[in-house]
Each structure stands twice: as structure tokens, then as C-alpha cells.
Amino acid sequence: MFRILSILFTLLVAGPAFGQAVVTTDNVRAELISEAATVKPGEPFWVALRQTMKPHWHTYWKNPGDAGQATDIKWTLPAGATAEAIVWPVPAVIDVGGVINYGFSDEAMLLDVCIPEEGKFALDLPVGPAAKPATAATLALFDKARRQVPTDSPWPARFGVAKAAGDKTGDPTLIVEAKGLKPETVRDVYFFPAEWGFVAHSPKHAAVVTAEGIRVPLKKGDAKAAVPQTLAGVLVLTEKTADGNQRQAFNVSAKFDPAFVPAPMPLAALATDEQLTLFEALLFALVGGLILNLMPCVFPVLAMKAAAFARLAGTAPGEIRRDGLAYTAGVLASFGAMAAIVLAIRASVGEVSWGFQFQSPVFSLLVAYLFFTVGLNLSGLFEISGRFTGMGQGLVGRGGTTGAFFTGVLAVIVATPCTAPFMAAALGFALSQPGAKTVAVLLAMGLGLALPYLVLSLTPALQRRLPRPGPWMDRLRQLLAFPMYASAIWMVWVLVQQTGADGVLYALGGMVLIGFAIWLLRFGPAETLAGWLRRGTAIASIALALAAVVKIEEGSATAAASPSGGATTGVSFEGWERFSRARMTEAAAAGKPVFVDFTAAWCITCLVNERVALETPATRRAFEQTGTVKLKGDWTNRDPEISA
């Protein structure tokens, strides 16, 4: 009996001699080799068709993917000899302009021209009373080939199919019950379906690894046949071990489980085509944080920081350096705190996203108060004296490392409603990864936000270009108060979308009380009885302003329960339908293109994009011409369906 092995190539055995042992075409050199130099009758042995491709060319696996044809073998064997099926090694994903192939090549595929080629091979092997091995070099090739053949999976597997509209078949999900895996040690999970048709071929799979096993969301293929009872294929993953990263491959045979109906995956996990490596995510986060400096919500704070730097012009380089480092520390500490909050919420509640805190009307109210108070400080209505240093010495303080630190904190607070280019991909990666990667990406974003001022504080040549201090500094400081007042107005508007018209009363009333408290604290010594009365009245005023939080929560609950839902959130729905997963699935099942816009009243970037990109005459005309179903998801308030 003859046995066959496929070595990144294709394996064969031959009987009577015809052709030659080596066939060379324009693109491939193929050589038929045997592991045995002499064969013994009745004893199996291995032969291989070794293929050496030209650069930028490839051959195909047993399931070639979206295009191509697997190597096919036709046998002419002597009497009594039989050949088993090809034993295929683990393939690679070859992406040719979005056409996903499975095959073998030593280099990236650059061409998409397919050239059928064939050859006839002969292998003369003497027969003797005992088998003799081939040369050491040939044996090494076979050993290498065997290491590239997947092993049988030690874990049970099953798959289910999601529900779809009508009688349509939904997307399948593969479950490999590999209990005990450490999620942080496993990456690059990919499932190669053994047969074409039921599963679509994707460049990457957004697999989720937990201590309970591996979940691989797949996409439905083009085949119109019924759901198969068994889904076979090869599961490939990379595991970090004490000996380094080990790539492993397992033959998987998953049984169809009709009771398992996959729940929808988080949107971040479904974006398989956009999956980043950790290095790419860190780079995108750094660049996104850098660009965040130009966003409208961040600019007022950064302008204040630039003015503070200008005030330091001509001072000792060490003081400027300390100021820049303190500002950077404030930014990084805030991003670190944000990462900790994200991890805590994710552990207790589930998915979380960038800007999630602005869905809380309480947070919106407190930020409105903060912007208003900073505006009063910039207008010169009050200064925070030394005894209040522990409270921050002014978020826009006139100097000092503490003031610089809290200016960095304020920059992060006002940055969260904005999204800059490169940020979306980095955030999508960060918010779906284990804790350490989430923290790393968010800190990289913080470093990008702080980078211009950090570089300025560490570069004397740039410091010499700063304008000299003068009366213009006070005028600039007062001018910068108005963007802060505008930001406070914006936050009040967001609050109204979340709680209704009563939100204006609570927010503006609270601001009046804060202003009154600050006015009281400006007059007379605090050690007198009148001073203590003023201080007590001021504290009571601030407490009353903060008491609005209770009413704000009640208003938020009432708005959420109202039949109009998000109809009053300030998000325009003209020409758009409200998003629902059912409507999206229904339209897609009917063959209609679907465009979903997720937006929120507190997301400046979202609102700007709608006006400059989605609501232009050209875009509206394109939607009409293509019959696109336009869905808008308003996430101003929490919405479990959008979160999912």
C-alpha cells in the first residue's frame, strides 16, 4: 500500500516510469521525491511532490478560497498498489485585492493571474527484502513537512447558525470547547473551512478566547445548500509559551448544534477586516491623540496651556520642563484613570465605548459646572489662593506644576466627546482587548495628546521662539474665557437632550449659585463672624447646586421612559429611519444596501460629520440612486440595542 503526504506542495506516488522526476514550468519547479530509497512489498511509505514557486506566485490548498483550483492528482499505479488522499499542510491566507485565497507561497501575493499547469512525473524505486531510507537531506524535508500538517484537535467542537429574516440562513459561529486556555496567551486565531461554500473566506477572524474556549464568528458563504451537519476545517492559533510564540494547527470537526443560536457579536469584534495588531493600535492611538489637539472641544484648553507656556518664556529651562512634564502627567493620569474605569465597567456590566460617560446626565451637568467655573477664573473673577493648592490651584492656574497637572486633567475631560482620525480603529481595538492592551492603547493616546507640549517643554530651541510675556497675556486669558462659556452652553444643550427642558433650569440655576458662592468668598477676611457666615452661605450654595443631581437623575429616567424615546435629543432624523437590528437585518435580507449612522448629541465629531459629509446634496443623491436604507442610531442616552 502506498501512502501520500502533501508538503506545502502536493504528494504523489507513481508506478511505471513515464515523464521525469523534475518538471519545471515558467512559474513552478516540481520534483517528485520519496522518503524511501528501497521499498518493501506490503510496507507503506511516503512520497511528496515538492513545489518551488517563483516569487509572487502561489499554489492552492484543498479549499482554494474565493478563486483558484487545488492541485489535483491522477494516478497510474502498478498492480496491487494504492494511494491514499493527499495530506495537506496548514495553508496561508492570501489576500489579492479583497479576493481571499488559501494556499502556499513564500512571499506576499502580488498578482492575480491564474495559469493552469501540469506535469508528468516518474519515480523509479527498487524493491528489496527490506526498506531503506532516503538520504538525510530528503528525510529532513519529510520531517519538516510532517510538522506542517495539523494534528487532530483534542477538544470537542460545535457550531450554530444565527437567525436571519425569512427562511434565510444566518452567519455561523464555531465554538471550540478548549477549557483552561489563558486568553492573554492566545492570538491570531483563524479557521480554514475544509470545503468551499458554507463559510465565507475572510482575511481575519475576530475570535474571542476565554477560559471556557474559543468562539469564532464566521460569515455565511455563497452556497445555497442547507446547513451541513458537520463543519470541518483547520483551526490555527499562536500561543505564547515559555519557549516563545508557538504556531499550532488542529483538525476540527464541529457538529451542528441546532440548540445553539449565536447571539450578535459586539460591533468591535465583527470588524474583522479592520483588526489591528497591538503595534498598529498603539501607533494609531498616538497619532489620533496628536490630532485630537486640533479638535474643537480640546482647543480652548490647549490655547490656555499655550498661553501658560508663553508666560514662562524667559524663565529657567528647568521650570518650563517641569511644567511640561506635569501637564503630561496630568493627561496620562487621566487616561490611566479612564482605563481603570473602563475595565471596571466592562468586568461588571459588559461592553463600554469611548465617551460613555457623556451618556450620564449627571456627568454632563458636572462638566457644565466645571466649564463655567473655569470661565469665571479666566475672566479674572476669582483666583484660587495658596490654601486651596490641594484642590488644584486652578485648573487653568497661572503657573506651578499642580496647575499644569490639572490643566492636563481638564484637557482629557473635554477631549472625550471628540474623535480624531486614526482614533476609531485604535479605540475599537482597545475596548475589545484584555486589560493590559486596553491600558497601553489609552496611555498611547494620552501621550499623543500631550506630545506637542512635552516636546516644547524639552526643546530649548522651540522655547526661544515663544513670545515674551506682556499685557497681552491678561487680554488673551480673558478672551479664552468665552470658549469655556460656549462649552458650558453646549453641555447644557446636551443635558436638555438627556433630561428634557427642566435640565436648563437645574443647570443654569446651579451656575447662578456657583457664581454667587464665588462672589461671597471674594469679600473680607474669613476669620471674622461675617466671614464665616459668608463661607457657610457659599458652601450651602454649592451644595444646593450639586443637589440638582438628584433631580437630573429623575428627569433622565422620565425621558428614557417617554414614548418619544430619543426624538427630542437634537439629533436630526429627517430622511432617516431609527436604527434597530431587526430593521437592519430585514433590509439586508431583501438585498438592499444599508447605511447606519451612530451618533449622539454630545459627539461633536458625529454632528460635524453629518453636516459636512452625510447631509450634502451629493451624498443624499447617491443614497437615493442606490436605494440605500438609511438608519440612524441615537446614542445620546444609553441604548442597550446600540450598545450590543
Coordinates of C-alpha atoms in Angstrom, one line a residue, residues 255-563:
K255 CA -21.2 19.1 14.8
F256 CA -24.2 21.2 14.1
D257 CA -26.0 22.2 17.3
P258 CA -29.5 23.4 16.4
A259 CA -30.0 24.5 20.0
F260 CA -27.0 26.9 19.8
V261 CA -28.2 30.1 18.2
P262 CA -25.3 32.6 18.3
A263 CA -26.0 36.0 19.9
P264 CA -24.9 39.0 17.9
M265 CA -21.2 39.8 18.5
P266 CA -20.1 43.3 19.6
L267 CA -19.6 45.6 16.7
A268 CA -15.9 45.9 17.5
A269 CA -15.5 42.2 17.2
L270 CA -17.3 42.0 13.9
A271 CA -14.9 44.4 12.2
T272 CA -12.6 41.6 11.2
D273 CA -11.2 43.4 8.2
E274 CA -10.1 46.3 10.5
Q275 CA -8.4 44.2 13.1
L276 CA -5.1 45.7 14.2
T277 CA -2.0 44.4 15.8
L278 CA -1.0 45.8 19.1
F279 CA 1.8 47.8 17.5
E280 CA -0.6 49.3 14.9
A281 CA -3.2 50.1 17.6
L282 CA -0.5 51.9 19.7
L283 CA 0.7 53.8 16.6
F284 CA -2.9 54.8 15.6
A285 CA -3.6 55.8 19.2
L286 CA -0.5 58.0 19.4
V287 CA -1.3 59.7 16.0
G288 CA -5.0 60.0 17.0
G289 CA -4.2 61.7 20.3
L290 CA -1.8 64.1 18.5
I291 CA -4.6 65.1 16.0
L292 CA -7.0 65.4 19.0
N293 CA -5.2 68.7 19.8
L294 CA -6.9 70.2 16.7
M295 CA -10.5 69.1 17.7
P296 CA -12.9 71.9 18.7
C297 CA -13.7 70.5 22.1
V298 CA -10.0 70.4 23.1
F299 CA -8.8 73.6 21.6
P300 CA -9.8 76.1 24.3
V301 CA -7.9 74.2 27.0
L302 CA -4.8 73.8 24.8
A303 CA -4.9 77.5 24.0
M304 CA -4.8 78.2 27.7
K305 CA -1.9 75.8 28.0
A306 CA -0.1 77.7 25.2
A307 CA -0.7 81.0 27.0
A308 CA 0.7 79.5 30.2
F309 CA 3.8 78.4 28.3
A310 CA 4.2 81.8 26.8
R311 CA 4.0 83.2 30.4
L312 CA 7.0 81.1 31.2
A313 CA 9.1 82.4 28.3
G314 CA 12.5 83.6 29.6
T315 CA 12.3 81.7 32.8
A316 CA 14.7 78.9 33.7
P317 CA 14.6 75.9 31.4
G318 CA 14.0 73.7 34.4
E319 CA 10.8 75.4 35.2
I320 CA 9.4 75.0 31.7
R321 CA 10.5 71.4 31.7
R322 CA 8.7 70.7 35.0
D323 CA 5.6 72.5 33.7
G324 CA 5.5 70.3 30.5
L325 CA 6.1 67.1 32.5
A326 CA 3.4 68.0 35.0
Y327 CA 0.9 68.6 32.2
T328 CA 1.9 65.3 30.5
A329 CA 1.5 63.5 33.9
G330 CA -2.0 65.0 34.3
V331 CA -3.0 63.8 30.8
L332 CA -1.6 60.3 31.4
A333 CA -3.1 60.0 34.9
S334 CA -6.5 60.9 33.5
F335 CA -6.2 58.3 30.7
G336 CA -5.0 55.8 33.2
A337 CA -8.0 56.5 35.4
M338 CA -10.2 56.2 32.4
A339 CA -8.7 52.9 31.5
A340 CA -9.3 51.7 35.1
I341 CA -13.0 52.8 34.9
V342 CA -13.4 51.1 31.5
L343 CA -12.0 47.8 32.9
A344 CA -14.2 48.0 36.0
I345 CA -17.4 48.7 34.0
R346 CA -16.5 46.0 31.4
A347 CA -16.0 43.5 34.2
S348 CA -19.3 44.3 35.9
V349 CA -21.6 45.4 33.1
G350 CA -20.1 44.5 29.8
E351 CA -19.2 46.4 26.7
V352 CA -18.1 50.1 27.0
S353 CA -17.2 52.7 24.5
W354 CA -15.4 56.0 24.1
G355 CA -17.3 58.9 25.5
F356 CA -19.6 56.6 27.5
Q357 CA -19.6 59.0 30.5
F358 CA -21.4 61.6 28.5
Q359 CA -24.4 59.4 28.4
S360 CA -24.8 60.2 32.1
P361 CA -26.8 63.4 32.6
V362 CA -25.1 63.8 36.0
F363 CA -21.7 63.9 34.3
S364 CA -23.0 66.4 31.7
L365 CA -24.2 68.7 34.5
L366 CA -20.9 68.5 36.4
V367 CA -18.9 69.2 33.3
A368 CA -21.1 72.2 32.5
Y369 CA -20.4 73.5 36.0
L370 CA -16.7 72.9 35.5
F371 CA -16.5 74.8 32.2
F372 CA -18.5 77.7 33.7
T373 CA -16.2 77.8 36.8
V374 CA -13.1 77.7 34.6
G375 CA -14.5 80.6 32.5
L376 CA -15.0 82.7 35.6
N377 CA -11.4 82.0 36.6
L378 CA -10.2 83.1 33.2
S379 CA -12.3 86.2 33.3
G380 CA -10.5 87.2 36.5
L381 CA -13.5 87.0 38.8
F382 CA -11.5 84.9 41.3
E383 CA -8.1 83.4 41.9
I384 CA -7.5 80.2 43.9
S385 CA -5.1 81.1 46.7
G386 CA -2.3 79.1 48.1
R387 CA -4.5 77.5 50.8
F388 CA -6.5 75.8 48.1
T389 CA -3.5 74.3 46.4
G390 CA -4.5 70.8 47.4
M391 CA -7.7 71.3 45.3
G392 CA -5.7 72.0 42.2
Q393 CA -4.6 75.7 42.3
G394 CA -6.9 76.5 39.5
L395 CA -7.4 74.2 36.5
V396 CA -6.0 77.0 34.4
G397 CA -3.6 78.2 37.1
R398 CA -1.1 81.0 36.3
G399 CA 1.8 78.6 36.9
G400 CA 3.0 75.9 39.1
T401 CA 3.3 72.2 38.5
T402 CA 0.0 71.5 40.2
G403 CA -1.9 73.9 37.9
A404 CA -0.2 72.3 34.9
F405 CA -1.2 68.8 36.1
F406 CA -4.8 69.7 36.4
T407 CA -4.8 71.5 33.1
G408 CA -3.8 68.1 31.6
V409 CA -6.8 66.6 33.5
L410 CA -9.1 69.2 32.1
A411 CA -7.8 68.6 28.6
V412 CA -8.8 64.9 28.8
I413 CA -12.2 65.6 30.2
V414 CA -13.1 67.9 27.3
A415 CA -11.5 65.6 24.8
T416 CA -13.7 62.6 25.3
P417 CA -16.7 63.8 23.2
C418 CA -14.3 64.2 20.2
T419 CA -12.9 61.6 17.9
A420 CA -9.9 62.2 15.7
P421 CA -8.7 60.3 12.6
F422 CA -7.0 57.0 13.5
M423 CA -8.7 57.0 16.9
A424 CA -11.7 54.9 15.9
A425 CA -9.7 51.8 14.9
A426 CA -7.4 52.2 17.9
L427 CA -10.3 52.5 20.3
G428 CA -12.2 49.6 18.7
F429 CA -9.1 47.5 19.3
A430 CA -8.5 48.8 22.9
L431 CA -12.1 48.3 24.1
S432 CA -12.2 44.7 23.0
Q433 CA -8.9 43.5 24.3
P434 CA -7.6 42.2 27.6
G435 CA -6.8 44.7 30.3
A436 CA -3.1 45.3 29.7
K437 CA -3.7 46.1 26.0
T438 CA -6.6 48.4 26.8
V439 CA -4.4 50.4 29.2
A440 CA -1.5 50.5 26.8
V441 CA -3.6 51.9 23.9
L442 CA -5.3 54.5 26.1
L443 CA -2.0 55.7 27.5
A444 CA -0.5 55.9 24.0
M445 CA -3.5 58.1 23.1
G446 CA -2.8 60.3 26.1
L447 CA 0.8 60.6 25.2
G448 CA -0.2 61.8 21.7
L449 CA -2.5 64.4 23.2
A450 CA 0.3 65.7 25.5
L451 CA 3.1 65.3 23.0
P452 CA 3.3 68.9 21.4
Y453 CA 3.7 70.5 24.8
L454 CA 6.0 67.8 26.1
V455 CA 8.3 68.4 23.1
L456 CA 8.1 72.1 23.6
S457 CA 9.0 71.9 27.2
L458 CA 12.0 69.7 26.5
T459 CA 13.4 71.7 23.5
P460 CA 15.2 75.0 24.3
A461 CA 15.3 76.0 20.6
L462 CA 11.5 75.9 20.4
Q463 CA 11.2 77.7 23.8
R464 CA 13.2 80.7 22.4
R465 CA 10.5 81.2 19.8
L466 CA 7.8 81.7 22.3
P467 CA 6.5 85.3 22.5
R468 CA 7.6 87.3 25.5
P469 CA 5.2 87.9 28.4
G470 CA 3.3 91.2 28.5
P471 CA -0.1 92.9 29.0
W472 CA -1.4 90.8 26.0
M473 CA -1.3 87.7 28.3
D474 CA -4.1 89.0 30.5
R475 CA -6.2 90.0 27.5
L476 CA -5.6 86.6 26.0
R477 CA -6.6 84.9 29.2
Q478 CA -9.8 86.8 29.4
L479 CA -10.5 86.1 25.7
L480 CA -10.1 82.3 26.4
A481 CA -12.9 82.5 29.0
F482 CA -15.5 82.8 26.2
P483 CA -14.8 79.4 24.6
M484 CA -15.2 77.9 28.1
Y485 CA -18.6 79.7 28.4
A486 CA -19.5 78.3 25.0
S487 CA -18.5 74.8 26.1
A488 CA -20.7 75.2 29.2
I489 CA -23.7 76.2 27.0
W490 CA -23.0 73.2 24.8
M491 CA -23.1 70.8 27.8
V492 CA -26.4 72.4 28.9
W493 CA -27.8 71.7 25.5
V494 CA -26.6 68.1 25.7
L495 CA -28.2 67.9 29.2
V496 CA -31.5 69.1 27.7
Q497 CA -31.4 66.3 25.2
Q498 CA -31.0 63.8 28.0
T499 CA -33.4 65.1 30.6
G500 CA -35.9 67.5 28.9
A501 CA -36.4 71.2 29.4
D502 CA -36.1 71.0 33.1
G503 CA -32.4 70.4 32.6
V504 CA -31.9 74.0 31.7
L505 CA -33.5 75.2 35.0
Y506 CA -31.3 73.0 37.1
A507 CA -28.1 73.7 35.1
L508 CA -28.5 77.5 34.9
G509 CA -29.8 77.7 38.4
G510 CA -26.7 75.8 39.6
M511 CA -24.4 78.1 37.7
V512 CA -26.0 81.1 39.4
L513 CA -25.5 79.5 42.8
I514 CA -21.8 78.8 42.0
G515 CA -21.3 82.3 40.8
F516 CA -22.9 83.6 44.0
A517 CA -20.7 81.4 46.1
I518 CA -17.6 82.7 44.4
W519 CA -18.7 86.3 44.8
L520 CA -19.3 85.8 48.5
L521 CA -15.8 84.4 49.0
R522 CA -14.1 87.5 47.5
F523 CA -15.0 89.9 50.3
G524 CA -13.5 90.4 53.7
P525 CA -11.3 88.2 55.9
A526 CA -12.6 84.8 56.5
E527 CA -11.7 84.8 60.3
T528 CA -14.5 87.2 61.3
L529 CA -18.0 86.1 62.1
A530 CA -19.2 87.7 58.9
G531 CA -16.5 85.9 57.0
W532 CA -17.6 82.6 58.5
L533 CA -21.2 83.3 57.6
R534 CA -20.2 84.2 54.0
R535 CA -18.2 80.9 53.8
G536 CA -21.1 78.9 55.2
T537 CA -23.5 80.5 52.7
A538 CA -21.1 79.9 49.9
I539 CA -20.8 76.2 50.8
A540 CA -24.6 75.9 51.1
S541 CA -25.0 77.5 47.6
I542 CA -22.6 75.0 46.1
A543 CA -24.3 72.1 47.9
L544 CA -27.6 73.3 46.6
A545 CA -26.2 73.4 43.0
L546 CA -24.9 69.9 43.4
A547 CA -28.3 68.8 44.8
A548 CA -29.6 69.3 41.3
V549 CA -28.0 65.9 40.5
V550 CA -31.0 64.2 42.2
K551 CA -33.5 66.0 40.0
I552 CA -31.4 65.4 36.9
E553 CA -31.4 61.6 37.5
E554 CA -35.2 61.7 37.9
G555 CA -35.6 63.7 34.7
S556 CA -33.3 61.3 32.9
A557 CA -35.4 58.3 34.0
T558 CA -38.6 60.1 32.9
A559 CA -37.2 61.0 29.5
A560 CA -36.0 57.4 28.9
A561 CA -39.4 56.1 29.7
S562 CA -41.2 58.5 27.4
P563 CA -42.8 57.2 24.2

